[in-house]
Structures are given as C-alpha cells and as structure tokens.
Short mmCIF file of C-alpha atoms in Angstrom, two decimals:
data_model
loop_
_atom_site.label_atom_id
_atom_site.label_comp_id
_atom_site.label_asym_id
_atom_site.label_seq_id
_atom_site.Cartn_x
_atom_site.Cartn_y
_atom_site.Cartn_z
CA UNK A 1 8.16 1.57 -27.78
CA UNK A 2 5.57 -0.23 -26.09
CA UNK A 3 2.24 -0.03 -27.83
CA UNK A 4 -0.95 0.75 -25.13
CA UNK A 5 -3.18 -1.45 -27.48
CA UNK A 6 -2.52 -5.31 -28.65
CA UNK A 7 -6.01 -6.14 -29.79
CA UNK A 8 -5.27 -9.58 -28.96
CA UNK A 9 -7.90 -9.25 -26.15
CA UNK A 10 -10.54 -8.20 -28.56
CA UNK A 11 -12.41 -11.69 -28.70
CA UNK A 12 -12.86 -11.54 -25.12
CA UNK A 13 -10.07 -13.30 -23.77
CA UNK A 14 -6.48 -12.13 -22.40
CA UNK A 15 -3.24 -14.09 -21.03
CA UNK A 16 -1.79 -15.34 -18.02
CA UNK A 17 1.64 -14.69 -17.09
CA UNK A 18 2.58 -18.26 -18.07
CA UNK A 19 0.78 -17.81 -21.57
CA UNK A 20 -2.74 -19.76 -20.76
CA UNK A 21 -5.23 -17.96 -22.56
CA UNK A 22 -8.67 -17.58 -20.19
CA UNK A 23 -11.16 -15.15 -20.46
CA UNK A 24 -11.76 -11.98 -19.52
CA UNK A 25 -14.42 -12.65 -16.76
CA UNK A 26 -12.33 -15.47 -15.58
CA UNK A 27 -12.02 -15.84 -11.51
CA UNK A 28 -8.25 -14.96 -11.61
CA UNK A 29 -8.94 -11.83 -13.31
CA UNK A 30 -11.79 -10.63 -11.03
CA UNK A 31 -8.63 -10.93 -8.38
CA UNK A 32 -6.49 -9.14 -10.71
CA UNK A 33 -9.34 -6.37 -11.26
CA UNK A 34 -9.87 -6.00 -7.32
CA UNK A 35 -6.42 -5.35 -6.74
CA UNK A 36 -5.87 -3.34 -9.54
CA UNK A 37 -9.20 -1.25 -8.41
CA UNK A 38 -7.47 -1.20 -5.08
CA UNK A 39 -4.22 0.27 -6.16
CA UNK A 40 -6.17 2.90 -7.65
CA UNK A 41 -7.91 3.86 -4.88
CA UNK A 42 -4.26 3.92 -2.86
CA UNK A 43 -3.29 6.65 -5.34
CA UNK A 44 -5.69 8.44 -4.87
CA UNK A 45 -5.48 8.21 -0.91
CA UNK A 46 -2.06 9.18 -1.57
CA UNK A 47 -2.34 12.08 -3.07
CA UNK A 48 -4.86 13.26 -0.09
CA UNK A 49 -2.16 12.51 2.12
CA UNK A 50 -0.06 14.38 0.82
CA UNK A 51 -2.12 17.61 3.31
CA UNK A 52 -0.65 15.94 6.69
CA UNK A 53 2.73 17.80 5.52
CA UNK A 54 6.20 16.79 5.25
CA UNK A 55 6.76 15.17 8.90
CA UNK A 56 4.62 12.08 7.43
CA UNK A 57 6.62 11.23 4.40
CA UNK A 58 7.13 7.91 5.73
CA UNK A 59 3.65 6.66 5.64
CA UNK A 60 3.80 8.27 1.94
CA UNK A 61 6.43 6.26 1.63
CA UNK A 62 4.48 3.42 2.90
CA UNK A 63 1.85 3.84 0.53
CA UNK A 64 3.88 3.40 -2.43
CA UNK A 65 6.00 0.64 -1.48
CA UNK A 66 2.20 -1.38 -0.96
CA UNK A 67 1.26 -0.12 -4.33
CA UNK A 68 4.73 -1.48 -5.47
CA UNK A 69 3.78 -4.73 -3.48
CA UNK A 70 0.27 -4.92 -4.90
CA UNK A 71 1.98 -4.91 -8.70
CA UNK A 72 4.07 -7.94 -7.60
CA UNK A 73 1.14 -9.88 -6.13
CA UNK A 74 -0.76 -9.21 -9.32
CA UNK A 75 1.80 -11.07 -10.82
CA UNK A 76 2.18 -13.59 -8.31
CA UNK A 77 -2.56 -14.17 -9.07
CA UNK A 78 -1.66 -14.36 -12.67
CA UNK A 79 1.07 -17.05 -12.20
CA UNK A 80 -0.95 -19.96 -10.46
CA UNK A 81 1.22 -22.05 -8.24
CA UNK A 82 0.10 -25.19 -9.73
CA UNK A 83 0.95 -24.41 -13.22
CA UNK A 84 3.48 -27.45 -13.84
CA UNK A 85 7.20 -28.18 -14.20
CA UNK A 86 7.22 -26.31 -17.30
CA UNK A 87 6.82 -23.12 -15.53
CA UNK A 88 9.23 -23.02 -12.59
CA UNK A 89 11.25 -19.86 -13.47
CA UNK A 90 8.21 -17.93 -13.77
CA UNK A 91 6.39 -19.24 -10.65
CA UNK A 92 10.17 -18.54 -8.77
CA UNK A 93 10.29 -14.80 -10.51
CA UNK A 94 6.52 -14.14 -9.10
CA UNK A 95 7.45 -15.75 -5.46
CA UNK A 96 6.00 -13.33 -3.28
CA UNK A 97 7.82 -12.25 0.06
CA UNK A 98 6.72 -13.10 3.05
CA UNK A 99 8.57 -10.25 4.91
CA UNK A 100 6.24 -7.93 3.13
CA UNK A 101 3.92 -9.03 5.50
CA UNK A 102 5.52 -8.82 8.52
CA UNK A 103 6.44 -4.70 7.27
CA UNK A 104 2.61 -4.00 7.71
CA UNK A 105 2.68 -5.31 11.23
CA UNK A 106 5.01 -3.54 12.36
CA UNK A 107 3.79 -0.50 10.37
CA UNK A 108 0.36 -0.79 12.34
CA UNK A 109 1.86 -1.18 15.44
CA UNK A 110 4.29 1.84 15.10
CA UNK A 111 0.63 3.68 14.51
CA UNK A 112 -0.80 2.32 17.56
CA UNK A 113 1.35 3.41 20.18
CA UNK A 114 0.27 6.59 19.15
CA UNK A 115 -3.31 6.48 18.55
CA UNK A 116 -5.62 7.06 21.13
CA UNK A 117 -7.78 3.84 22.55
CA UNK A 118 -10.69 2.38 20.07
CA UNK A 119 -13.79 2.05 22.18
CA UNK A 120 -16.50 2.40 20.31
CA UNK A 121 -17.30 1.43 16.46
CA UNK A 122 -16.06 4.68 13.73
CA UNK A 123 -17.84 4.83 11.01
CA UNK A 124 -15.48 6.00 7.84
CA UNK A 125 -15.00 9.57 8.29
CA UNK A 126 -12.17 11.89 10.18
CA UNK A 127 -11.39 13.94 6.80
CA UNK A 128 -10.84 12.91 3.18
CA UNK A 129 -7.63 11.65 3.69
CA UNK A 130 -8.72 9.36 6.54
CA UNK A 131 -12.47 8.75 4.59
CA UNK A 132 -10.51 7.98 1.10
CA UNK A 133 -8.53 5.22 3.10
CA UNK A 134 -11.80 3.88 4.76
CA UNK A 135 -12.85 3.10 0.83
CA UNK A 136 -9.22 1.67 -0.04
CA UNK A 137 -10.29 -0.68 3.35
CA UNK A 138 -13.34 -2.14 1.68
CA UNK A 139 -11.90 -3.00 -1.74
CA UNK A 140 -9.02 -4.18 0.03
CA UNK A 141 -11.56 -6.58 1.72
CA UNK A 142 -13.29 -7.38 -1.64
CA UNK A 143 -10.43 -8.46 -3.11
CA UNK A 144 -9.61 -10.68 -0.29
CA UNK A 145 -13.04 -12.36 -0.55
CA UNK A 146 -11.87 -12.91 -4.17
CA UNK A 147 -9.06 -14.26 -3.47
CA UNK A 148 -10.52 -17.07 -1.01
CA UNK A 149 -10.14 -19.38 -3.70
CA UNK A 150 -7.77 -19.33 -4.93
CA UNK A 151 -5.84 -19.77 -1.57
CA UNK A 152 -8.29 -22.93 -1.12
CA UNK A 153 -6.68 -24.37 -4.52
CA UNK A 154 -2.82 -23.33 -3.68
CA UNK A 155 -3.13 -21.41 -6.83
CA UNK A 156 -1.31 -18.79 -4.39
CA UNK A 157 0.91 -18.77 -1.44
CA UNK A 158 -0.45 -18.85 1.77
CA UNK A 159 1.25 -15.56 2.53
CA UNK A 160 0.03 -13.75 -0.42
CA UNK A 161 -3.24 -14.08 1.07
CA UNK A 162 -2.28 -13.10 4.13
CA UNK A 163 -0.75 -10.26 2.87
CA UNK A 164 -4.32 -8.88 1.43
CA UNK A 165 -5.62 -10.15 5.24
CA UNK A 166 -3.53 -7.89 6.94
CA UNK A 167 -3.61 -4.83 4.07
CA UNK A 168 -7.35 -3.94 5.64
CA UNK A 169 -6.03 -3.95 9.13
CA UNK A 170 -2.95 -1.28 8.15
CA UNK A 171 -5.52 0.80 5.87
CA UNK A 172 -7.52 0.90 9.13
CA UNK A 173 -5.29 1.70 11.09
CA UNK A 174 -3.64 4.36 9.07
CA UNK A 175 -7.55 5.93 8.11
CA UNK A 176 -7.42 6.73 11.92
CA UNK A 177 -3.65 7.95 12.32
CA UNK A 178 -4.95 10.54 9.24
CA UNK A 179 -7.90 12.05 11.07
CA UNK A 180 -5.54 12.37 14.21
CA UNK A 181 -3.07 13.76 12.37
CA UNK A 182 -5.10 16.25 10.79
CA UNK A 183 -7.32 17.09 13.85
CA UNK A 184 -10.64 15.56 12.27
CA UNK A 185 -13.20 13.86 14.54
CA UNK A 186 -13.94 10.41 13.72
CA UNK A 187 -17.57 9.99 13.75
CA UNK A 188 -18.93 7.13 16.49
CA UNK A 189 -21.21 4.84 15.62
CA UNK A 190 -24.69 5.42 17.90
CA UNK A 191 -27.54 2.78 17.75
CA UNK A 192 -30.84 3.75 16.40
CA UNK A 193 -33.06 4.75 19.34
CA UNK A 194 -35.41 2.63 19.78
CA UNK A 195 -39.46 3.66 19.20
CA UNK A 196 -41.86 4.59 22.13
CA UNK A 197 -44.35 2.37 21.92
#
C-alpha cells in the first residue's frame, strides 16, 4: 500500500524525479503546481461537459487523454533535460511526444470547420461548460508563462513547451464548440462608450 503521507517534505523541501532535493517554492515546482492547478480545473470542465450528451464523447475523450498528457509532462518539468549522464534512463522514460502536439491541432481544426466565424472579441461566457473551459484557458496560459524558463535553459524540450502553447488555443477553441453545442450565446466584447463632454 502506498502511504498518502511521507513527511519527508516537512522541512520544506521535496524531490525531483532524478532525486535532487530543492525546495518547495522552487521555479520547477511553481511549473509543476500550474499544471497540476490546470489539470484540476480540466476535471472539473469535464465533468460540466458531461451536459452536451453522449454524441460528444469524443471531446470527453479528449479531455482525459490531455489530463493523461499533462501527468506525463509533469514528469517530463521534474526531470530537467540537463541533468547529466547519470540520468539518461530517466530523462528517456520522461521524453515527451511530440505527436501529442500535433493531436491538438488537428483536434482544433476538426472544431473549426464547424464553428461559426470569430469576428469580434468573446469574453468567457456561453454556459458553464464553455465559461469553466475559459478558466482552464488562463491557467493553461499561466503555466506557460512559468514555463518560459525553463524552455530558455533546455531544462525541457522544445515541444513540451509547445505543447502548453497550443493547450490554450484547443481550450479556446473547445470553450466555443461548448456554448454552440449547448445553444448558449457567447457574450461580445463592446467598448466603453465614450463620455459627452
């Protein structure tokens, strides 16, 4: 049985994947923390998905297989690729795919030949399936910023980056396929009129 608690954290500090101890409010685990926040927040857009009805399992499908993918680039953060010779077979076992980023492409094109023309500026709304994804968007975005450098230090693959890049554009994109879906208006943006003077 695997015990929930180690206490080997207690003293502030926690392990890498390739046994470095750092701690706790180390870079690489802000990154870790942002994409563990965002995997949360996937759940639970998940779950409010699950009201477009059984002709959209595939995008539930979707879902999980990028909270799947978001587990394996956690792992990928917490083994930097510069750790040394002595660490090969872990950086190889954390290698992350570059094909999972050409599966969101396609997935956000698939969405666009059916969504109707963006013209205007949304602001996050069209339901709470579409509004909960709008949210997933911004962490998604955070945790991109935190990743910035590490991608500047090669502590991680150039596509593992890009993989967070293009994670914002599907959640986008899929925020608006969820207020179609469910009939929900998404709210245009409208400048501030401007005072009579």
């Amino acid at each position: 049985m695997i015990k929930i608690y180690t206490k080997t954290g207690d003293k502030g500090q926690t392990s890498l994947y390739t046994g470095e101890r750092l701690d706790k409010n180390h870079h690489i685990f802000e990154c870790l923390g942002s994409i563990d926040e965002l995997n949360a927040h996937l759940g639970l857009s998940r779950e409010y998905c699950l009201s477009l009805g059984q002709d959209e399992e595939p995008k539930l499908a979707q879902l999980e297989e990028i909270q799947a993918r978001l587990i394996d680039l956690g792992s990928h953060v917490a083994t930097p690729r510069t750790s040394g010779e002595d660490q090969e077979k872990k950086i190889a076992h954390t290698a992350f795919d570059e094909a999972n980023v050409a599966n969101l492409e396609k997935w956000i094109d698939e969405m666009d030949l059916v969504l109707p023309q963006l013209k205007n500026f949304i602001l996050p709304s069209g339901g709470l399936a579409s509004a909960n994804l709008h949210v997933a968007r911004t962490v998604c975005r955070r945790a991109e910023r935190n990743l910035i450098p590490l991608y500047k230090e090669e502590h991680i693959d150039a596509h593992a980056y890009k993989y967070v890049n293009r994670l914002s554009d599907y959640l986008f994109t899929l925020a608006r396929y969820c207020a179609m879906k469910e009939g929900k208006p998404e709210t245009i943006y409208k400048k501030a009129k401007q005072a009579a003077e």
